[in-house]
Short mmCIF file of C-alpha atoms and ligand atoms in Angstrom, two decimals:
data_model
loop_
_atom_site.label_atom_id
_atom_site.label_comp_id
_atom_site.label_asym_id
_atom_site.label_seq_id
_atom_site.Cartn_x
_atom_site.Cartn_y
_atom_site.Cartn_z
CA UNK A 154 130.67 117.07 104.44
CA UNK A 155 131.21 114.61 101.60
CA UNK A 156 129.53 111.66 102.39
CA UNK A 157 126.27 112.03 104.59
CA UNK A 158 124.20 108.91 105.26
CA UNK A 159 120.14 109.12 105.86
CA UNK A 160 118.92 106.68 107.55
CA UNK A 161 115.57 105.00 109.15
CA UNK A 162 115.79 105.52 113.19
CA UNK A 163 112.33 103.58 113.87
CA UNK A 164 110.07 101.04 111.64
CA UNK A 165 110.39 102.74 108.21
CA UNK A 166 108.10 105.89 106.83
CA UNK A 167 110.38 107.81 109.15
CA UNK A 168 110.30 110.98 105.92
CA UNK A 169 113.72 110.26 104.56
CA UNK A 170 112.13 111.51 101.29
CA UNK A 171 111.77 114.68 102.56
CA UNK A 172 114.59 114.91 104.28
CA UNK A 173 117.17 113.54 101.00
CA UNK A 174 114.84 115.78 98.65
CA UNK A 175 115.76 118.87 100.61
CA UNK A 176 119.65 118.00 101.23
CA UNK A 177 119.66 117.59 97.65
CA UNK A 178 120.17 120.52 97.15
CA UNK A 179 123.56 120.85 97.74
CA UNK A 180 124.54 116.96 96.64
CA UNK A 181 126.28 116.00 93.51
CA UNK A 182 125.29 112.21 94.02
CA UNK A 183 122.43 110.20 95.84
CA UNK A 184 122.60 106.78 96.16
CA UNK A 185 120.56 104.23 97.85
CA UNK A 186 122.11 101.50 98.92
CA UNK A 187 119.13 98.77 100.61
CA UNK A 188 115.89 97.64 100.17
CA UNK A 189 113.97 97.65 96.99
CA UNK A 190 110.40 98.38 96.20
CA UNK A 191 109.09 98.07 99.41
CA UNK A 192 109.84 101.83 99.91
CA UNK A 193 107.53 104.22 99.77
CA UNK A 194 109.45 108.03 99.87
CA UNK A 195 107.04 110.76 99.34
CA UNK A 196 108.53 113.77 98.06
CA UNK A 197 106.74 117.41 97.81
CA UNK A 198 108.16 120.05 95.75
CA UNK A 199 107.62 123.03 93.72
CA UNK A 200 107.29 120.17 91.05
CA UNK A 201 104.53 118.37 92.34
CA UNK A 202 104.02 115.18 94.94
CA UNK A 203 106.00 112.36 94.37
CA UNK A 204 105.71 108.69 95.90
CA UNK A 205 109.26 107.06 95.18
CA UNK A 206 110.15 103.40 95.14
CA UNK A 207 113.33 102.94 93.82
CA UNK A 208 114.55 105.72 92.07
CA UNK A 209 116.43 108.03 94.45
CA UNK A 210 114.78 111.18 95.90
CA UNK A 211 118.02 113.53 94.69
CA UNK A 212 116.46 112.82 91.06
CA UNK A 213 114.52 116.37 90.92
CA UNK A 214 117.28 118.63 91.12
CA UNK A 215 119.53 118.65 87.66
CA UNK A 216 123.09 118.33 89.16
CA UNK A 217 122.59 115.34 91.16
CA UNK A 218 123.78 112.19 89.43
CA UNK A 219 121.26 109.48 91.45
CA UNK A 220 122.48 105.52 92.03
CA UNK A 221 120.58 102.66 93.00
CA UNK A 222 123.87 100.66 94.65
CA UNK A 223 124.44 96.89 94.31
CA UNK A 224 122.74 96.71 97.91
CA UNK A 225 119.28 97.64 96.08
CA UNK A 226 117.08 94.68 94.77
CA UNK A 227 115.32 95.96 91.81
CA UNK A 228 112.10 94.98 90.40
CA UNK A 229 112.88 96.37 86.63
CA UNK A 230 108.78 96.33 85.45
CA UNK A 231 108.55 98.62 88.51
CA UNK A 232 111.35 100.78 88.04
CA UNK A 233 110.31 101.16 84.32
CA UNK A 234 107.05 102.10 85.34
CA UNK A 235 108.13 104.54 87.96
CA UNK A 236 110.63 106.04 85.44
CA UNK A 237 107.63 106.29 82.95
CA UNK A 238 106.31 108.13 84.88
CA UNK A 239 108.68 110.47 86.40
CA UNK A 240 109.35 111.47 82.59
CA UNK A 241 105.98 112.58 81.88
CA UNK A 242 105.41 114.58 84.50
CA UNK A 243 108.67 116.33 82.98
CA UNK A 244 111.71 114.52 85.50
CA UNK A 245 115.15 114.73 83.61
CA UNK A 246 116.32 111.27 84.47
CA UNK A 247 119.41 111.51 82.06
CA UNK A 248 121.70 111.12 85.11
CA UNK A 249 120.12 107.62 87.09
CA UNK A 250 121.99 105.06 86.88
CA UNK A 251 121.97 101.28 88.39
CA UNK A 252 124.72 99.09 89.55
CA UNK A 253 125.37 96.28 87.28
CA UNK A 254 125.78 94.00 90.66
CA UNK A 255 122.17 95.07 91.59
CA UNK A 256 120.01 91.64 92.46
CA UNK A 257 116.97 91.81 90.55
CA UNK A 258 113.20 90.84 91.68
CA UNK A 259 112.30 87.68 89.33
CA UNK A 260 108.86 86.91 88.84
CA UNK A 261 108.82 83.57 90.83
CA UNK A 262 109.94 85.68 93.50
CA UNK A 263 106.64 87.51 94.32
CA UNK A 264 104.85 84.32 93.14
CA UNK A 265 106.75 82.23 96.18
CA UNK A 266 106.38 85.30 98.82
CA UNK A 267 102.43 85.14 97.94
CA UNK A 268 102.49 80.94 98.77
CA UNK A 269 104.26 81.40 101.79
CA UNK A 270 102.76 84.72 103.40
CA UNK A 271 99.61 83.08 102.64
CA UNK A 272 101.13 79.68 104.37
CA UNK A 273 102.25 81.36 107.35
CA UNK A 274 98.39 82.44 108.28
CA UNK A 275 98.38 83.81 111.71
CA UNK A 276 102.81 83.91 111.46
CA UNK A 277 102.21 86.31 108.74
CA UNK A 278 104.93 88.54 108.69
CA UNK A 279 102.67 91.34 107.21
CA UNK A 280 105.15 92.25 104.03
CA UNK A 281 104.97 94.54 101.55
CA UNK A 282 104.63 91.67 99.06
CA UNK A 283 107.17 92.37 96.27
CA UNK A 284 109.40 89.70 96.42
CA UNK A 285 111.74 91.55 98.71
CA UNK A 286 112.22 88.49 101.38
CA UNK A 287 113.28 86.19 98.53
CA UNK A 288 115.21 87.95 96.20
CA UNK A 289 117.67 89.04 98.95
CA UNK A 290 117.15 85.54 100.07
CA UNK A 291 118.41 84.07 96.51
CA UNK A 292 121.19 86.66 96.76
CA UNK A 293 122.71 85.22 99.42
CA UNK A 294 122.12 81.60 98.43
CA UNK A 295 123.82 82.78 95.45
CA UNK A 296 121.23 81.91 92.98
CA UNK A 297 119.75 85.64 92.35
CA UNK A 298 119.96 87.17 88.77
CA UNK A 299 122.03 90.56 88.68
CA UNK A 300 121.38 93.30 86.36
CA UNK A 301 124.42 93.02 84.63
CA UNK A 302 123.48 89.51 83.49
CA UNK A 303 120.91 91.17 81.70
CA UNK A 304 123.37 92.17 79.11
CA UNK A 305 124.67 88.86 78.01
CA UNK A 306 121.18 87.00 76.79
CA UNK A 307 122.66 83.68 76.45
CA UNK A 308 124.69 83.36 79.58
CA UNK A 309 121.14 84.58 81.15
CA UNK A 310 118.90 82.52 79.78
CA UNK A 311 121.22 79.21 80.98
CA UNK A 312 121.29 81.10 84.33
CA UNK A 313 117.72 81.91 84.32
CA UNK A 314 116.68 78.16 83.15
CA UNK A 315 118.44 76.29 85.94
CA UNK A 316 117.23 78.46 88.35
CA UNK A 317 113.61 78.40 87.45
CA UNK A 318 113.82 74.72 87.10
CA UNK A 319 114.10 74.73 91.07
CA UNK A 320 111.97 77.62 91.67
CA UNK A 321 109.24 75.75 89.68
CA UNK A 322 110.08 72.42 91.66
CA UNK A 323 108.64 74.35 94.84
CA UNK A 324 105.78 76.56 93.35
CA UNK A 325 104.41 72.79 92.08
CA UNK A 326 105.43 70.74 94.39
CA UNK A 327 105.32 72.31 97.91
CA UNK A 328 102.40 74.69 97.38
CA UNK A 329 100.65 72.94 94.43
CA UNK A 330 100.65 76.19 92.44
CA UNK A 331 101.43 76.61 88.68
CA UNK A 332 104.93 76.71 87.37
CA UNK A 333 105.32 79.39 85.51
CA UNK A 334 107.28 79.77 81.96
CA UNK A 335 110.61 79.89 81.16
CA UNK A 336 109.93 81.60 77.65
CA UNK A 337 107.95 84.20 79.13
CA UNK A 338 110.39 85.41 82.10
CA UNK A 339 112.96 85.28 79.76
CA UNK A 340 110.95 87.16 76.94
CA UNK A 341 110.32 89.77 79.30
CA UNK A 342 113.49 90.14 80.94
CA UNK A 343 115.24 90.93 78.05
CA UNK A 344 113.03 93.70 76.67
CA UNK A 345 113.67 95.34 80.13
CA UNK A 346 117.39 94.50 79.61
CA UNK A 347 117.00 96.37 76.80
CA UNK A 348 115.60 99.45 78.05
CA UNK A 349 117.99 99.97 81.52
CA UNK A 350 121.44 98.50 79.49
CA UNK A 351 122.84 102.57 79.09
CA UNK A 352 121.93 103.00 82.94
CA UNK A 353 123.79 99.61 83.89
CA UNK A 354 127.10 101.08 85.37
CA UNK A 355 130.06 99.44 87.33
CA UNK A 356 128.85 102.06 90.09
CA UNK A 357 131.47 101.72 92.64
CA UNK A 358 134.04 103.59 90.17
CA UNK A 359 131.32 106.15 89.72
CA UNK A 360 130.71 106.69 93.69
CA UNK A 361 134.75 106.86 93.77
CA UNK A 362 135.21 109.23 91.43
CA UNK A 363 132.54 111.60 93.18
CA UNK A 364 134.76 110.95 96.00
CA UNK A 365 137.76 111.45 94.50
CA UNK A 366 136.58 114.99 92.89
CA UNK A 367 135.23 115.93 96.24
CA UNK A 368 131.86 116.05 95.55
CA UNK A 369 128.51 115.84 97.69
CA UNK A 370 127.44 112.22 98.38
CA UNK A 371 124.07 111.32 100.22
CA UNK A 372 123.14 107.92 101.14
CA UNK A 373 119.73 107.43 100.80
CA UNK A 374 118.21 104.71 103.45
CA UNK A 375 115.37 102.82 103.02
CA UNK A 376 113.22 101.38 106.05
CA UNK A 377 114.10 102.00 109.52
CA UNK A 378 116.59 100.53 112.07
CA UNK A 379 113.64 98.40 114.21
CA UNK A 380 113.31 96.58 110.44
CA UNK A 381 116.73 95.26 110.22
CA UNK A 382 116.95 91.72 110.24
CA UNK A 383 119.78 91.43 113.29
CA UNK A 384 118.31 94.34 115.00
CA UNK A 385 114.91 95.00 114.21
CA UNK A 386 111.65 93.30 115.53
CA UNK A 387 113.16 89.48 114.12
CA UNK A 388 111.44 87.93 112.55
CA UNK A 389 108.52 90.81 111.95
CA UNK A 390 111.82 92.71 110.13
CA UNK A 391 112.60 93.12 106.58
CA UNK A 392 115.52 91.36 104.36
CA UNK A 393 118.61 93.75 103.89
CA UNK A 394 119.91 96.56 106.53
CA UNK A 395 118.48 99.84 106.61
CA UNK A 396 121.31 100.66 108.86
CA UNK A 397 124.09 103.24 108.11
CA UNK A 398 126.60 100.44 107.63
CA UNK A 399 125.15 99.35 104.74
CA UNK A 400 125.82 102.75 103.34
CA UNK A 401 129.03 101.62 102.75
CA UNK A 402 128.64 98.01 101.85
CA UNK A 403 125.24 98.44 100.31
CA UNK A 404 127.48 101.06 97.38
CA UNK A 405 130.68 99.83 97.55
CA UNK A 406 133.14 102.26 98.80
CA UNK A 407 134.45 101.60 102.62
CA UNK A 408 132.84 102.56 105.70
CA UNK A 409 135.90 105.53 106.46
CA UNK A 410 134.18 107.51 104.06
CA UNK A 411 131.18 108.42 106.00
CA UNK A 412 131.71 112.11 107.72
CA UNK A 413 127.93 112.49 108.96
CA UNK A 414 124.93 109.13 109.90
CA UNK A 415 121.56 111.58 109.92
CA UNK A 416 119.03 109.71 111.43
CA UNK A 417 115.43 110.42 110.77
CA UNK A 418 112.64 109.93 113.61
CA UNK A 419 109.68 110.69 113.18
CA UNK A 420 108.67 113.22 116.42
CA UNK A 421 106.28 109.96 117.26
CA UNK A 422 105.93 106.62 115.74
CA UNK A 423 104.11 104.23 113.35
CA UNK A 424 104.16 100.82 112.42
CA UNK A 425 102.68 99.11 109.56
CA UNK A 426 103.12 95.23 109.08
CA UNK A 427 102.69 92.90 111.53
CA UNK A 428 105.36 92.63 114.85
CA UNK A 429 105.00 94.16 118.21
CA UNK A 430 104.75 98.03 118.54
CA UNK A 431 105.08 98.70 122.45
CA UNK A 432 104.24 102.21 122.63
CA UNK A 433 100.95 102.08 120.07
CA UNK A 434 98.74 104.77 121.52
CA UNK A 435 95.46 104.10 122.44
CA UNK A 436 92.68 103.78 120.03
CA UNK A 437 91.08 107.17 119.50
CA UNK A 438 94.33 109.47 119.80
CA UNK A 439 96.20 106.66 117.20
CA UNK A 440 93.30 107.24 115.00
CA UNK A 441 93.29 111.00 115.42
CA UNK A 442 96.97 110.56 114.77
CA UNK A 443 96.54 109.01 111.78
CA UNK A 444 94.35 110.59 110.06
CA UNK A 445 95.90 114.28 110.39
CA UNK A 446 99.46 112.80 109.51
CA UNK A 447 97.48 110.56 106.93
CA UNK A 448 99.80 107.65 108.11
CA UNK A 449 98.56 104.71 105.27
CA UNK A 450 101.57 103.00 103.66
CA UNK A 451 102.82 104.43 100.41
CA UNK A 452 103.34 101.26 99.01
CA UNK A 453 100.18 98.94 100.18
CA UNK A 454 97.75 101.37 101.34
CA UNK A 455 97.65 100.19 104.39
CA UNK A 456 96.43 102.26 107.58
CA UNK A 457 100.01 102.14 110.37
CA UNK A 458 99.79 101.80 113.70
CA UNK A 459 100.57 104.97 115.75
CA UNK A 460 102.58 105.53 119.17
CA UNK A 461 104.31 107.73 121.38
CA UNK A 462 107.73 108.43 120.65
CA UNK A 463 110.45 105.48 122.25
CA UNK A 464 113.35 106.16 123.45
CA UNK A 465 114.46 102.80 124.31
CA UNK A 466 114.23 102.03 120.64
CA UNK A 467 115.42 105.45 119.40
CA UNK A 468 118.57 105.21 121.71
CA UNK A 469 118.53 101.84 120.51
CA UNK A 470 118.80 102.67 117.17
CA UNK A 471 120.87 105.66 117.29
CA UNK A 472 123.74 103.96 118.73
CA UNK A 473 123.91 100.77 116.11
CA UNK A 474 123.77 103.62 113.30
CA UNK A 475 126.45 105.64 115.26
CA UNK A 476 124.20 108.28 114.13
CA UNK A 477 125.88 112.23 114.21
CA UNK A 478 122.45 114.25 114.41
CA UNK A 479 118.68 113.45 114.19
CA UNK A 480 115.70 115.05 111.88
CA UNK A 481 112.68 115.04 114.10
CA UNK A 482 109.74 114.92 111.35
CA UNK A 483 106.41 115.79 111.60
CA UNK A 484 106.89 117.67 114.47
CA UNK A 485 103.79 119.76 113.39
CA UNK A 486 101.26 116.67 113.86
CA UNK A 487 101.74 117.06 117.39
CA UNK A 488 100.47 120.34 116.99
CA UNK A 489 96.86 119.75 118.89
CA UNK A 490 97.99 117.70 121.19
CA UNK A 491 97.36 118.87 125.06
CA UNK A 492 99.90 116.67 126.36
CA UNK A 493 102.38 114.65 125.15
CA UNK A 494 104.06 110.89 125.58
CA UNK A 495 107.89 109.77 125.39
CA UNK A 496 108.75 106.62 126.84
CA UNK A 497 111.54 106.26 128.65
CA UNK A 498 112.36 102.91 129.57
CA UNK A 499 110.14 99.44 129.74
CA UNK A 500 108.98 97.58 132.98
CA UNK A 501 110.05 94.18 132.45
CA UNK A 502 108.94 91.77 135.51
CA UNK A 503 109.30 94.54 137.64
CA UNK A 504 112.71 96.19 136.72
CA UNK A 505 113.28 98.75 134.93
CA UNK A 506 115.40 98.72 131.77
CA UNK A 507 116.26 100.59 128.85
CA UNK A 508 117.71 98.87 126.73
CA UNK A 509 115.48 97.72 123.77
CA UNK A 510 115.43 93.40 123.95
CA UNK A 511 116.45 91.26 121.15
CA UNK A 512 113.90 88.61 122.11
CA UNK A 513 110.00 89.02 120.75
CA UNK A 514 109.03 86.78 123.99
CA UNK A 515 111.19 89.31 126.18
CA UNK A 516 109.22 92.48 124.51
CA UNK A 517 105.85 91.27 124.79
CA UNK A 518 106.12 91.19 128.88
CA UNK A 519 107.77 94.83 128.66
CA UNK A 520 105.28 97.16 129.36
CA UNK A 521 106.43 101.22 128.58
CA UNK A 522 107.31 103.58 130.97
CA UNK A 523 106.34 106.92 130.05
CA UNK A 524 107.13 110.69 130.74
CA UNK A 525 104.32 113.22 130.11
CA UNK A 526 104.98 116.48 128.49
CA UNK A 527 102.78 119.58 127.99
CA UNK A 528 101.73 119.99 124.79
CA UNK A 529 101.81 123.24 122.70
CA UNK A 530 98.19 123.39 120.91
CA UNK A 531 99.60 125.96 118.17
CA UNK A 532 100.39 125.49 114.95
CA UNK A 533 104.02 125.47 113.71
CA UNK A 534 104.09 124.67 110.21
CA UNK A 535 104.79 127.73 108.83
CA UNK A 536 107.82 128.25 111.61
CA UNK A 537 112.23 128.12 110.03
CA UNK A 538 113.40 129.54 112.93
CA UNK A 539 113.93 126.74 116.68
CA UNK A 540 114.01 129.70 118.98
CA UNK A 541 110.26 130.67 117.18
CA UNK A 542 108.95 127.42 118.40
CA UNK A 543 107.03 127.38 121.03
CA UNK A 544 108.76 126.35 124.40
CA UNK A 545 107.01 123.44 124.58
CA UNK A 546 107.72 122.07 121.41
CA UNK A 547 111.49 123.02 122.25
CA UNK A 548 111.38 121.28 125.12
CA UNK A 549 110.01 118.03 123.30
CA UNK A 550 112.97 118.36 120.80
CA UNK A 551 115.22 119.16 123.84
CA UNK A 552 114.15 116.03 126.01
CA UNK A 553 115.04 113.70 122.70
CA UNK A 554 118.26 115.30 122.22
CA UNK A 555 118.59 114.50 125.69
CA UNK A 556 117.45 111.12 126.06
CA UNK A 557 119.23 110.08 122.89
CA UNK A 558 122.66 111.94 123.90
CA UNK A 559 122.46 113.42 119.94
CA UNK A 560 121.36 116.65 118.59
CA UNK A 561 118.43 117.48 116.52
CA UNK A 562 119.77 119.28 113.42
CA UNK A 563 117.12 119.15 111.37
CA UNK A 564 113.08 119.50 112.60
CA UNK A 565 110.69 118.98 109.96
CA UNK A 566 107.57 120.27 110.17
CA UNK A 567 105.35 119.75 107.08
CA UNK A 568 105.81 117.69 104.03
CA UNK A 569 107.04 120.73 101.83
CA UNK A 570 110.68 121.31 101.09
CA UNK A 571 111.09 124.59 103.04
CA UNK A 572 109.14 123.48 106.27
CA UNK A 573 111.83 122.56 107.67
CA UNK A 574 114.19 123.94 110.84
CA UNK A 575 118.00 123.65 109.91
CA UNK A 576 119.85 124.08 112.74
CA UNK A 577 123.42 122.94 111.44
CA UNK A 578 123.98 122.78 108.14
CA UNK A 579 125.37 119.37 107.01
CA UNK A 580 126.28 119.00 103.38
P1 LIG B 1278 110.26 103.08 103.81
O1 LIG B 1278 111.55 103.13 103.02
C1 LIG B 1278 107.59 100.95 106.54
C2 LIG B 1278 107.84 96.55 106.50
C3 LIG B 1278 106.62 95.80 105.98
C4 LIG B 1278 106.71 94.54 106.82
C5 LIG B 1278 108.21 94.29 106.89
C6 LIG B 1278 108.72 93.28 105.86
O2 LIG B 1278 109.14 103.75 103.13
O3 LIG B 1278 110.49 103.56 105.20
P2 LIG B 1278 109.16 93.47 103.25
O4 LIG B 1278 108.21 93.72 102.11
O5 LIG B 1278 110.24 94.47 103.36
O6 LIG B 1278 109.67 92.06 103.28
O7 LIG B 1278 108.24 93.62 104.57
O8 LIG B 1278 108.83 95.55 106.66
N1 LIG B 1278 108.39 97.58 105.58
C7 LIG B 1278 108.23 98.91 105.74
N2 LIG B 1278 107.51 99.61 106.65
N3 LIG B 1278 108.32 101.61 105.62
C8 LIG B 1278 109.05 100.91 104.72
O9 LIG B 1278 109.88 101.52 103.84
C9 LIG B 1278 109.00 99.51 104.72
N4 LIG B 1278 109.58 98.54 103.99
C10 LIG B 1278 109.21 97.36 104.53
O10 LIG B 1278 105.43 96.52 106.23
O11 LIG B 1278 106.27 94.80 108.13
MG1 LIG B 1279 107.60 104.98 103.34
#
């Protein structure tokens, strides 16, 4: 299929790494189109363990020409950093490229989410902290920098001095921090300028062209659908859409294009961040949880929150990304598990429904209903084949398919490339 999105079916961490690492393989592009350097995708590989933030997870295999869209805020010291060090460990990055309309993460803008995470005390929303919520913020108030205005310094540095005039009116004046200095963003900027200018691409023409050649395209999501700001757990969400829409907006060709939405679920759920989590298992099998899936964010280190697998939200989520199949992940961590958890609908003042609510107040009275399945209590990491599972892990993957009306092509089960169960091959 030509163009196959990947996308986030629950609160992020989902293993679309994995998953877009291994599809790779037969891709000529990857692009990702949302989010910035709030995600973490770990990749593991005959070349080593990788923790991705921006560059896309198609960049270890030598055909694949890798994109971060104009949907992508990018923090350049970051990406410079993470390039740095993709190169020594011996990563041909000859082929990345980023789209000259990409908004880029300003210093003031992690400066200002710092004032007003700290601000929001108990509201906390529990981000990742690197100026994701503003710079997408600026984007749309149309006073974000682009990477293409990197390559015209003085056009940039008039930009970059009107805008920091007002940015520096808050930092002083509503939180009574320091302002910081125009000379020194500027400074900076340019030298990274410098640096990404041969990667700075009108990428839409590129992603066309692909298209137009018939080659391989795979969308690379970041975050998960329950993250989305119209969908997800508002206002506990993030700031762009990790939804399969945004493929198409988020790159710049039309939505047509798409031939297959795979969305990734993880074969329970985490959460890290505050917001509510209905299904969060109880204490000691959460912690069990994760510590054998080591569940701690990429990004912050932070331990997530761990729950039985929801359908209301997965159904949820599978419809608004229209996905075509699912890849269950880390079906394996379930391995030692005498029974299982999947809930199937919420009690909600004594109905029940199952349908996932838009409103936070709604949620909190909805308590989960759930449906208890035997476990398996063997391992099945070293398993390629379904029909070699055993029948109780089938039937786990068989009641999702089922409660989700969508089949499970893919079922991961271990972090490795090759532990994984195709069952329909889809590039
Ligand atoms: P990947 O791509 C899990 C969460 C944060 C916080 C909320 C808002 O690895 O799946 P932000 O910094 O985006 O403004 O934070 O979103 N969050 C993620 N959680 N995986 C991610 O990315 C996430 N990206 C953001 O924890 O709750
Ligand atoms: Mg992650």
């Amino acid at each position: 299929m030509s163009v196959v999105a990947v996308v986030g079916g629950q609160w992020g961490d989902e293993g679309k790494g994995k998953i877009v690492d291994m599809l790779s393989e037969k891709s000529d592009m990857v692009v990702r189109f949302s989010g910035g350097d709030n995600a973490g995708h770990t990749v593991v590989n005959p070349l080593g363990e990788f923790a991705l933030r921006l560059v896309p997870s198609g960049i270890f295999y030598p055909q694949v020409t890798c994109i971060m869209g104009n949907g992508v805020v990018i923090n350049p010291a970051v990406l410079l950093a993470e390039m740095d060090s993709l190169r020594q460990r011996g990563i041909d990055l000859s082929r990345l490229y980023i789209s000259d309309r990409a908004n880029l993460i300003m210093p003031y803008h992690l400066v200002i989410e710092g004032l007003e995470e700290e601000a929001r005390g108990g509201r906390a929303i529990g981000t990742t902290r690197k100026g994701i919520g503003p710079a997408f913020s600026d984007k749309i108030a149309r006073v974000g920098i682009r990477a293409g205005d990197l390559l015209d310094r003085e056009a940039f540095r008039e930009r970059l001095e009107h805008i920091l005039e007002y940015k520096n009116a808050i930092i002083t004046k509503v939180f009574g921090a320091e302002p910081l200095s125009l000379d020194d963003i500027f400074k900076e900027y340019c030298e990274y300028g410098e640096r990404l200018a041969p990667r700075i691409r009108e990428t839409t023409l590129m992603i066309a062209e692909a298209l137009e050649r018939g080659n391989k395209v795979l969308m690379e999501g970041a975050q998960g659908a329950l993250l989305d700001p119209d969908f997800g757990t508002y206002p506990f969400a993030t700031s762009s859409s990790p939804l399969a829409g945004e493929a198409s907006i988020g790159a710049g060709f039309g939505p047509t294009r798409i031939n297959y939405v795979l969305g990734i679920y993880k074969a329970y759920c985490s959460r890290v961040g505050a917001g509510p989590f209905p299904t969060e298992m109880e204490k000691e099998t959460g912690n069990m949880i994760r510590e054998r899936a080591y569940e701690y964010g990429v990004v912050s280190g932070r331990p997530r929150s761990c729950g039985w697998f929801d359908a209301v939200v997965a159904r949820f989520t599978q419809r608004i990304n229209g996905c075509t199949g699912l890849a269950i992940t880390r079906l394996d961590i379930l391995d030692v598990l005498p029974s299982l958890k999947i809930c199937t609908g919420y009690e909600l003042d004594g109905a029940i429904i199952d349908n996932f609510p838009a409103s936070l107040a709604v949620l909190a009275r909805c308590r989960p209903v759930y449906e208890e399945l035997p476990g398996w209590q063997v391992p099945t990491s070293d398993i390629r084949q379904f029909e070699q599972l055993p029948p109780e892990a089938r039937q786990y993957v068989a009641r999702i398919e089922e409660l989700l009306s969508c089949p499970a092509d893919i079922i991961s089960v271990g972090s490795a490339r090759e532990q994984t169960i195709i069952r329909r091959a889809i590039m």
